[in-house]
């Protein structure tokens, strides 16, 4: 009988690509983990980032993989340091100021606001008239000279740095008796102020003589009521501002003035003459803002003032950033008590607010749009409080400043935390030259002998072009992205394509995980799938044909040989 054919009892672990390697039922958690590992290996093998493939390469040893992992961790740590530095630098220096080539024509620049004030703040003639009326009203047993002496105390309302040498109650009692239970201190100070019609003799603008009353108006300033030119506080859009049509002495503003030395009664300074102020035509002129140029014109002197403007404009792109970051405010963003924002008006409004908290009154020399929220004007009764206030307050902090926090906490400064500079502004720079006046009249028809101590003020632009500065965003978002991308390319060799690849493999991984979790029948079918029998090697002798009579034939051949 033929022997049994040898059987391959051993199980050969030969597998092919189409054969499933799953040999046991896996848990859901193990399946998710293996899915994550699978897509991590796929991303590392096919990613455009150089070096990731060495972490999962089959031929790489564990030592090589560990070295590559350490190198990547160090590179990521360096990126963690340098990228925040770029972000911090971009936030600190994202604005640049550049000078516009050639500047802008001076003809397009507005004239500054100009205020002309007599150093004498109370007219002797008007004070005498008021004292005479009080005397004739029989409100007191005081003489005219004694009443005049009491009226002089009203001058301390202009500048409370002067210390009063006597009681203030006498003038307050006289005013209450003369005007009744209430008197308007603002109207009284306006009445006592020297008249502009007597102060201004002749005026000219753009080489044309004009009526001074048409060019100048009486407005309130830090020195009280003064004669002002081109001054419209609050930034009214319906007002037409004077513009420099040309440059040169003849084309500027020329004013002939009479200091009225014989009318002196109360002076702010121990000098004689006329005080002029040059400032932004939209801002209240106050020296605490730093935007006011003061000039003192002595009698029998010509004051020539050469102006140069410095224009600053800001890009509208800066409005996307916060006020704290850009460090300035646009005119339409914050209207305090007036229409248009300006740094000077903000400082003054902050000062008025702080003074109201301290003394519960506002000085009369502040305009209505600052004091409309407060219903009481300071009188001579409030002089002691005003003096204490000026002694307590040493300065102004316009916005949050770390270096001056100690002064703010000590209440020795006025903290105006919302007052930032204007993003669009014009600064006027003045250079002065003084000469002695001549005996010849400036204009025909003026009797110079009637004004023996007259003075002349001439204000004009002396340059055809004005320096213009442009403030713009120098560090845009695409520049920041470029810098960060350069750092990533330098350290990791990655680009936007690398992030697209990462997103692509994450989507594939999530899709497979969600699909496996949402189809329980498919999971059960996979888990219950029978193990495929392994493929066995073929025993090639089994394919050859065999004869069933092998042994008898051998016997026949053997017997035939023997015979």
CSV table of N, CA, C and O in Angstrom, one decimal, residues 387-493:
chain,number,residue,atom,x,y,z
A,387,UNK,N,-6.2,129.0,46.1
A,387,UNK,CA,-4.7,129.1,46.4
A,387,UNK,C,-4.3,127.8,47.0
A,387,UNK,O,-3.2,127.3,46.6
A,388,UNK,N,-5.1,127.2,47.8
A,388,UNK,CA,-4.7,125.8,48.3
A,388,UNK,C,-4.6,124.8,47.2
A,388,UNK,O,-3.7,123.9,47.3
A,389,UNK,N,-5.5,124.9,46.3
A,389,UNK,CA,-5.5,123.9,45.2
A,389,UNK,C,-4.2,124.1,44.3
A,389,UNK,O,-3.6,123.0,44.0
A,390,UNK,N,-3.8,125.3,44.0
A,390,UNK,CA,-2.6,125.4,43.2
A,390,UNK,C,-1.4,125.0,44.0
A,390,UNK,O,-0.4,124.6,43.4
A,391,UNK,N,-1.4,125.2,45.3
A,391,UNK,CA,-0.3,124.7,46.1
A,391,UNK,C,-0.2,123.2,46.2
A,391,UNK,O,0.9,122.6,46.3
A,392,UNK,N,-1.4,122.5,46.1
A,392,UNK,CA,-1.4,121.1,46.2
A,392,UNK,C,-1.1,120.4,44.9
A,392,UNK,O,-0.4,119.3,44.9
A,393,UNK,N,-1.5,120.9,43.8
A,393,UNK,CA,-1.3,120.3,42.5
A,393,UNK,C,0.0,120.8,41.8
A,393,UNK,O,0.1,122.0,41.6
A,394,UNK,N,0.9,119.9,41.6
A,394,UNK,CA,2.2,120.3,41.0
A,394,UNK,C,2.3,120.1,39.5
A,394,UNK,O,3.2,120.6,38.9
A,395,UNK,N,1.4,119.3,38.9
A,395,UNK,CA,1.6,119.1,37.5
A,395,UNK,C,0.4,118.3,37.0
A,395,UNK,O,-0.6,118.0,37.7
A,396,UNK,N,0.5,117.8,35.7
A,396,UNK,CA,-0.6,117.1,35.1
A,396,UNK,C,0.1,115.9,34.4
A,396,UNK,O,1.1,115.9,33.7
A,397,UNK,N,-0.6,114.7,34.6
A,397,UNK,CA,-0.2,113.5,33.9
A,397,UNK,C,-1.3,113.2,32.9
A,397,UNK,O,-2.4,112.9,33.2
A,398,UNK,N,-1.0,113.4,31.6
A,398,UNK,CA,-2.0,113.4,30.6
A,398,UNK,C,-2.6,112.0,30.3
A,398,UNK,O,-3.8,111.8,30.0
A,399,UNK,N,-1.8,110.9,30.5
A,399,UNK,CA,-2.3,109.5,30.4
A,399,UNK,C,-1.5,108.6,31.3
A,399,UNK,O,-0.6,109.1,31.9
A,400,UNK,N,-1.9,107.4,31.3
A,400,UNK,CA,-1.3,106.4,32.2
A,400,UNK,C,0.2,106.3,31.9
A,400,UNK,O,0.6,106.0,30.8
A,401,UNK,N,1.0,106.7,33.0
A,401,UNK,CA,2.4,106.6,32.9
A,401,UNK,C,3.0,105.9,34.1
A,401,UNK,O,2.7,106.3,35.2
A,402,UNK,N,3.7,104.8,33.9
A,402,UNK,CA,4.2,104.0,35.0
A,402,UNK,C,5.2,104.8,35.8
A,402,UNK,O,5.3,104.7,37.0
A,403,UNK,N,6.0,105.7,35.1
A,403,UNK,CA,7.1,106.4,35.8
A,403,UNK,C,6.5,107.4,36.8
A,403,UNK,O,7.2,107.8,37.8
A,404,UNK,N,5.3,107.9,36.7
A,404,UNK,CA,4.7,108.9,37.5
A,404,UNK,C,3.6,108.3,38.4
A,404,UNK,O,2.7,109.1,38.9
A,405,UNK,N,3.6,107.0,38.7
A,405,UNK,CA,2.5,106.4,39.5
A,405,UNK,C,2.6,106.9,40.9
A,405,UNK,O,1.6,107.1,41.6
A,406,UNK,N,3.8,107.2,41.4
A,406,UNK,CA,4.0,107.7,42.8
A,406,UNK,C,3.3,109.0,43.0
A,406,UNK,O,2.7,109.3,44.0
A,407,UNK,N,3.5,109.9,42.0
A,407,UNK,CA,2.9,111.2,42.1
A,407,UNK,C,1.4,111.2,42.0
A,407,UNK,O,0.7,111.9,42.7
A,408,UNK,N,0.9,110.3,41.2
A,408,UNK,CA,-0.6,110.1,41.1
A,408,UNK,C,-1.2,109.6,42.3
A,408,UNK,O,-2.2,110.1,42.8
A,409,UNK,N,-0.5,108.6,43.0
A,409,UNK,CA,-1.0,108.0,44.2
A,409,UNK,C,-0.9,109.1,45.3
A,409,UNK,O,-1.8,109.1,46.2
A,410,UNK,N,0.1,109.9,45.3
A,410,UNK,CA,0.2,111.0,46.3
A,410,UNK,C,-0.7,112.1,46.1
A,410,UNK,O,-0.7,113.1,46.9
A,411,UNK,N,-1.6,112.1,45.1
A,411,UNK,CA,-2.5,113.2,44.8
A,411,UNK,C,-1.9,114.5,44.6
A,411,UNK,O,-2.5,115.6,44.9
A,412,UNK,N,-0.6,114.5,44.1
A,412,UNK,CA,0.1,115.8,43.9
A,412,UNK,C,0.0,116.2,42.4
A,412,UNK,O,0.5,117.3,42.1
A,413,UNK,N,-0.6,115.4,41.6
A,413,UNK,CA,-0.8,115.7,40.2
A,413,UNK,C,-2.2,115.5,39.8
A,413,UNK,O,-3.0,114.8,40.4
A,414,UNK,N,-2.6,116.1,38.6
A,414,UNK,CA,-3.9,115.9,38.0
A,414,UNK,C,-3.8,114.8,37.0
A,414,UNK,O,-3.0,114.8,36.1
A,415,UNK,N,-4.5,113.7,37.3
A,415,UNK,CA,-4.4,112.5,36.4
A,415,UNK,C,-5.4,112.6,35.4
A,415,UNK,O,-6.6,112.3,35.6
A,416,UNK,N,-5.0,112.9,34.1
A,416,UNK,CA,-6.0,112.9,33.0
A,416,UNK,C,-5.7,111.7,32.1
A,416,UNK,O,-5.0,111.8,31.1
A,417,UNK,N,-6.2,110.6,32.5
A,417,UNK,CA,-5.8,109.3,31.9
A,417,UNK,C,-6.4,109.1,30.5
A,417,UNK,O,-6.0,108.2,29.8
A,418,UNK,N,-7.3,109.9,30.1
A,418,UNK,CA,-8.0,109.8,28.8
A,418,UNK,C,-7.4,110.8,27.8
A,418,UNK,O,-7.9,110.8,26.6
A,419,UNK,N,-6.5,111.6,28.2
A,419,UNK,CA,-6.0,112.7,27.3
A,419,UNK,C,-4.8,112.2,26.5
A,419,UNK,O,-3.7,112.2,27.1
A,420,UNK,N,-5.0,111.8,25.3
A,420,UNK,CA,-3.9,111.4,24.4
A,420,UNK,C,-3.7,112.5,23.3
A,420,UNK,O,-4.6,113.2,23.0
A,421,UNK,N,-2.5,112.6,22.7
A,421,UNK,CA,-2.3,113.6,21.7
A,421,UNK,C,-3.2,113.3,20.5
A,421,UNK,O,-3.8,112.2,20.3
A,422,UNK,N,-3.4,114.3,19.7
A,422,UNK,CA,-4.3,114.2,18.5
A,422,UNK,C,-3.5,113.5,17.4
A,422,UNK,O,-2.3,113.7,17.2
A,423,UNK,N,-4.2,112.6,16.7
A,423,UNK,CA,-3.6,111.9,15.5
A,423,UNK,C,-3.3,112.8,14.4
A,423,UNK,O,-2.4,112.6,13.6
A,424,UNK,N,-4.2,113.8,14.2
A,424,UNK,CA,-4.0,114.8,13.1
A,424,UNK,C,-3.9,116.2,13.8
A,424,UNK,O,-4.8,116.6,14.5
A,425,UNK,N,-2.7,116.8,13.6
A,425,UNK,CA,-2.5,118.0,14.4
A,425,UNK,C,-1.5,118.9,13.6
A,425,UNK,O,-0.8,118.4,12.7
A,426,UNK,N,-1.6,120.2,13.9
A,426,UNK,CA,-0.7,121.2,13.3
A,426,UNK,C,0.0,121.9,14.5
A,426,UNK,O,-0.7,122.5,15.4
A,427,UNK,N,1.3,122.0,14.5
A,427,UNK,CA,2.1,122.7,15.5
A,427,UNK,C,2.7,123.9,14.9
A,427,UNK,O,3.3,123.8,13.8
A,428,UNK,N,2.5,125.0,15.6
A,428,UNK,CA,3.1,126.3,15.0
A,428,UNK,C,4.4,126.7,15.8
A,428,UNK,O,4.4,126.8,17.0
A,429,UNK,N,5.4,126.9,15.0
A,429,UNK,CA,6.7,127.3,15.6
A,429,UNK,C,6.9,128.7,15.2
A,429,UNK,O,6.8,129.2,14.1
A,430,UNK,N,7.3,129.5,16.2
A,430,UNK,CA,7.5,131.0,16.1
A,430,UNK,C,8.9,131.4,16.4
A,430,UNK,O,9.5,130.9,17.4
A,431,UNK,N,9.4,132.3,15.6
A,431,UNK,CA,10.7,133.0,15.8
A,431,UNK,C,10.5,134.5,15.8
A,431,UNK,O,9.9,135.0,14.8
A,432,UNK,N,11.0,135.2,16.8
A,432,UNK,CA,10.6,136.6,16.9
A,432,UNK,C,11.8,137.5,16.7
A,432,UNK,O,13.0,137.1,17.0
A,433,UNK,N,11.5,138.7,16.2
A,433,UNK,CA,12.5,139.7,16.0
A,433,UNK,C,11.9,141.0,16.4
A,433,UNK,O,10.7,141.3,16.1
A,434,UNK,N,12.6,141.8,17.2
A,434,UNK,CA,12.0,143.1,17.8
A,434,UNK,C,12.8,144.3,17.2
A,434,UNK,O,14.1,144.3,17.2
A,435,UNK,N,12.1,145.3,16.9
A,435,UNK,CA,12.7,146.6,16.4
A,435,UNK,C,11.9,147.7,17.1
A,435,UNK,O,10.8,147.6,17.6
A,436,UNK,N,12.5,148.9,17.0
A,436,UNK,CA,11.9,150.1,17.6
A,436,UNK,C,11.0,150.7,16.5
A,436,UNK,O,11.3,150.7,15.3
A,437,UNK,N,9.8,151.2,17.0
A,437,UNK,CA,8.9,151.8,16.1
A,437,UNK,C,9.4,153.1,15.6
A,437,UNK,O,10.1,153.8,16.3
A,438,UNK,N,8.9,153.5,14.4
A,438,UNK,CA,9.3,154.8,13.8
A,438,UNK,C,8.2,155.8,14.1
A,438,UNK,O,7.1,155.5,14.4
A,439,UNK,N,8.5,157.1,13.8
A,439,UNK,CA,7.5,158.1,14.0
A,439,UNK,C,6.5,158.2,12.7
A,439,UNK,O,5.5,158.9,12.8
A,440,UNK,N,6.9,157.5,11.7
A,440,UNK,CA,6.0,157.5,10.5
A,440,UNK,C,4.9,156.6,10.7
A,440,UNK,O,5.0,155.5,11.2
A,441,UNK,N,3.7,157.0,10.3
A,441,UNK,CA,2.5,156.1,10.4
A,441,UNK,C,2.6,154.9,9.5
A,441,UNK,O,3.1,154.9,8.4
A,442,UNK,N,2.0,153.8,10.0
A,442,UNK,CA,2.0,152.6,9.2
A,442,UNK,C,1.0,152.7,8.0
A,442,UNK,O,1.3,152.2,7.0
A,443,UNK,N,0.0,153.4,8.2
A,443,UNK,CA,-1.0,153.6,7.2
A,443,UNK,C,-1.4,155.1,7.1
A,443,UNK,O,-1.3,155.9,8.1
A,444,UNK,N,-1.7,155.5,5.9
A,444,UNK,CA,-2.2,156.9,5.7
A,444,UNK,C,-3.5,157.2,6.4
A,444,UNK,O,-4.4,156.3,6.4
A,445,UNK,N,-3.6,158.3,7.1
A,445,UNK,CA,-4.8,158.6,7.8
A,445,UNK,C,-4.8,158.3,9.3
A,445,UNK,O,-5.7,158.6,10.0
A,446,UNK,N,-3.6,157.8,9.8
A,446,UNK,CA,-3.5,157.5,11.2
A,446,UNK,C,-2.6,158.6,11.8
A,446,UNK,O,-1.5,158.8,11.4
A,447,UNK,N,-3.1,159.2,12.9
A,447,UNK,CA,-2.3,160.2,13.6
A,447,UNK,C,-1.4,159.5,14.6
A,447,UNK,O,-1.9,159.1,15.7
A,448,UNK,N,-0.2,159.4,14.3
A,448,UNK,CA,0.8,158.7,15.2
A,448,UNK,C,1.0,159.5,16.5
A,448,UNK,O,1.2,158.9,17.5
A,449,UNK,N,0.9,160.8,16.4
A,449,UNK,CA,1.1,161.6,17.6
A,449,UNK,C,0.1,161.3,18.7
A,449,UNK,O,0.3,161.5,19.9
A,450,UNK,N,-1.1,160.8,18.3
A,450,UNK,CA,-2.1,160.5,19.3
A,450,UNK,C,-1.8,159.2,20.0
A,450,UNK,O,-2.4,158.9,21.0
A,451,UNK,N,-0.9,158.4,19.5
A,451,UNK,CA,-0.6,157.1,20.1
A,451,UNK,C,1.0,157.1,20.3
A,451,UNK,O,1.7,156.5,19.5
A,452,UNK,N,1.4,157.8,21.3
A,452,UNK,CA,2.9,158.0,21.4
A,452,UNK,C,3.5,156.6,21.8
A,452,UNK,O,4.7,156.4,21.5
A,453,UNK,N,2.8,155.7,22.4
A,453,UNK,CA,3.4,154.5,22.9
A,453,UNK,C,2.9,153.3,22.1
A,453,UNK,O,2.8,152.1,22.6
A,454,UNK,N,2.5,153.5,20.8
A,454,UNK,CA,1.9,152.4,20.1
A,454,UNK,C,2.9,151.3,19.8
A,454,UNK,O,4.1,151.5,19.7
A,455,UNK,N,2.4,150.1,19.6
A,455,UNK,CA,3.2,148.9,19.2
A,455,UNK,C,2.6,148.3,18.0
A,455,UNK,O,1.5,148.4,17.6
A,456,UNK,N,3.5,147.5,17.3
A,456,UNK,CA,3.1,146.8,16.1
A,456,UNK,C,3.4,145.3,16.2
A,456,UNK,O,4.5,144.9,16.6
A,457,UNK,N,2.5,144.5,15.8
A,457,UNK,CA,2.7,143.0,15.8
A,457,UNK,C,2.5,142.5,14.4
A,457,UNK,O,1.4,142.8,13.7
A,458,UNK,N,3.4,141.8,13.8
A,458,UNK,CA,3.4,141.3,12.5
A,458,UNK,C,3.6,139.8,12.5
A,458,UNK,O,4.7,139.4,13.0
A,459,UNK,N,2.7,139.0,12.1
A,459,UNK,CA,2.8,137.6,12.1
A,459,UNK,C,2.6,137.1,10.7
A,459,UNK,O,1.6,137.4,10.0
A,460,UNK,N,3.6,136.3,10.2
A,460,UNK,CA,3.5,135.8,8.8
A,460,UNK,C,4.3,134.5,8.7
A,460,UNK,O,5.2,134.2,9.5
A,461,UNK,N,4.0,133.8,7.6
A,461,UNK,CA,4.8,132.6,7.2
A,461,UNK,C,5.9,133.0,6.3
A,461,UNK,O,5.7,133.8,5.5
A,462,UNK,N,7.1,132.4,6.5
A,462,UNK,CA,8.3,132.7,5.8
A,462,UNK,C,8.8,131.7,4.9
A,462,UNK,O,9.9,131.8,4.3
A,463,UNK,N,8.0,130.6,4.6
A,463,UNK,CA,8.5,129.5,3.8
A,463,UNK,C,7.4,129.0,2.9
A,463,UNK,O,6.2,128.9,3.4
A,464,UNK,N,7.7,128.7,1.6
A,464,UNK,CA,6.7,128.3,0.7
A,464,UNK,C,6.2,126.9,1.0
A,464,UNK,O,5.1,126.5,0.6
A,465,UNK,N,7.0,126.1,1.6
A,465,UNK,CA,6.6,124.7,1.9
A,465,UNK,C,6.6,124.5,3.4
A,465,UNK,O,7.4,125.0,4.2
A,466,UNK,N,5.7,123.6,3.8
A,466,UNK,CA,5.5,123.3,5.3
A,466,UNK,C,5.9,121.8,5.5
A,466,UNK,O,5.5,120.9,4.7
A,467,UNK,N,6.7,121.5,6.5
A,467,UNK,CA,7.1,120.2,6.8
A,467,UNK,C,5.8,119.4,7.2
A,467,UNK,O,5.1,119.8,8.0
A,468,UNK,N,5.7,118.2,6.6
A,468,UNK,CA,4.5,117.3,6.8
A,468,UNK,C,5.0,116.0,7.3
A,468,UNK,O,5.9,115.4,6.6
A,469,UNK,N,4.5,115.5,8.4
A,469,UNK,CA,4.9,114.1,8.9
A,469,UNK,C,3.7,113.2,8.7
A,469,UNK,O,2.5,113.6,8.9
A,470,UNK,N,4.0,112.0,8.3
A,470,UNK,CA,2.9,111.0,8.1
A,470,UNK,C,3.1,109.9,9.1
A,470,UNK,O,4.2,109.2,9.1
A,471,UNK,N,2.1,109.6,9.8
A,471,UNK,CA,2.1,108.5,10.8
A,471,UNK,C,1.3,107.3,10.3
A,471,UNK,O,0.1,107.5,10.0
A,472,UNK,N,1.9,106.2,10.1
A,472,UNK,CA,1.2,105.1,9.4
A,472,UNK,C,1.6,103.8,10.1
A,472,UNK,O,2.6,103.7,10.8
A,473,UNK,N,0.9,102.8,9.8
A,473,UNK,CA,1.1,101.4,10.3
A,473,UNK,C,2.3,100.8,9.5
A,473,UNK,O,2.2,100.6,8.3
A,474,UNK,N,3.4,100.6,10.2
A,474,UNK,CA,4.6,100.0,9.5
A,474,UNK,C,4.6,98.5,9.5
A,474,UNK,O,5.4,97.9,8.7
A,475,UNK,N,3.9,97.9,10.4
A,475,UNK,CA,4.0,96.5,10.5
A,475,UNK,C,2.6,95.9,10.3
A,475,UNK,O,1.8,95.9,11.3
A,476,UNK,N,2.3,95.4,9.1
A,476,UNK,CA,1.0,94.9,8.8
A,476,UNK,C,1.0,93.4,9.2
A,476,UNK,O,2.0,92.8,9.5
A,477,UNK,N,-0.2,92.9,9.0
A,477,UNK,CA,-0.4,91.5,9.4
A,477,UNK,C,0.4,90.5,8.5
A,477,UNK,O,0.9,89.5,9.0
A,478,UNK,N,0.5,90.8,7.2
A,478,UNK,CA,1.2,89.9,6.3
A,478,UNK,C,2.7,90.0,6.6
A,478,UNK,O,3.4,89.0,6.3
A,479,UNK,N,3.2,91.1,7.1
A,479,UNK,CA,4.6,91.2,7.4
A,479,UNK,C,4.9,90.4,8.7
A,479,UNK,O,5.9,89.7,8.7
A,480,UNK,N,4.0,90.4,9.6
A,480,UNK,CA,4.1,89.6,10.8
A,480,UNK,C,4.1,88.1,10.4
A,480,UNK,O,4.9,87.3,10.9
A,481,UNK,N,3.1,87.7,9.5
A,481,UNK,CA,3.1,86.4,9.1
A,481,UNK,C,4.3,85.9,8.3
A,481,UNK,O,4.8,84.8,8.5
A,482,UNK,N,4.9,86.9,7.6
A,482,UNK,CA,6.1,86.5,6.9
A,482,UNK,C,7.3,86.3,7.8
A,482,UNK,O,8.1,85.4,7.6
A,483,UNK,N,7.4,87.1,8.9
A,483,UNK,CA,8.5,86.9,9.8
A,483,UNK,C,8.3,85.6,10.6
A,483,UNK,O,9.3,84.9,10.8
A,484,UNK,N,7.1,85.3,11.0
A,484,UNK,CA,6.9,84.1,11.7
A,484,UNK,C,7.1,82.9,10.8
A,484,UNK,O,7.7,81.9,11.2
A,485,UNK,N,6.7,83.0,9.5
A,485,UNK,CA,6.9,81.9,8.6
A,485,UNK,C,8.4,81.7,8.3
A,485,UNK,O,8.9,80.6,8.2
A,486,UNK,N,9.2,82.8,8.3
A,486,UNK,CA,10.6,82.7,8.1
A,486,UNK,C,11.3,82.0,9.3
A,486,UNK,O,12.2,81.2,9.1
A,487,UNK,N,10.8,82.3,10.5
A,487,UNK,CA,11.4,81.6,11.7
A,487,UNK,C,11.1,80.1,11.6
A,487,UNK,O,11.9,79.2,11.9
A,488,UNK,N,9.8,79.8,11.3
A,488,UNK,CA,9.4,78.4,11.2
A,488,UNK,C,10.2,77.6,10.1
A,488,UNK,O,10.6,76.5,10.3
A,489,UNK,N,10.4,78.3,9.0
A,489,UNK,CA,11.1,77.7,7.9
A,489,UNK,C,12.6,77.5,8.3
A,489,UNK,O,13.2,76.5,7.9
A,490,UNK,N,13.1,78.4,9.0
A,490,UNK,CA,14.5,78.3,9.5
A,490,UNK,C,14.7,77.2,10.4
A,490,UNK,O,15.7,76.4,10.3
A,491,UNK,N,13.8,77.0,11.4
A,491,UNK,CA,14.0,76.0,12.4
A,491,UNK,C,13.5,74.7,12.1
A,491,UNK,O,14.1,73.6,12.4
A,492,UNK,N,12.3,74.6,11.4
A,492,UNK,CA,11.6,73.3,11.2
A,492,UNK,C,11.5,73.0,9.7
A,492,UNK,O,11.1,71.9,9.4
A,493,UNK,N,11.7,74.0,8.8
A,493,UNK,CA,11.6,73.7,7.4
A,493,UNK,C,10.1,73.5,7.0
A,493,UNK,O,9.8,72.8,6.0
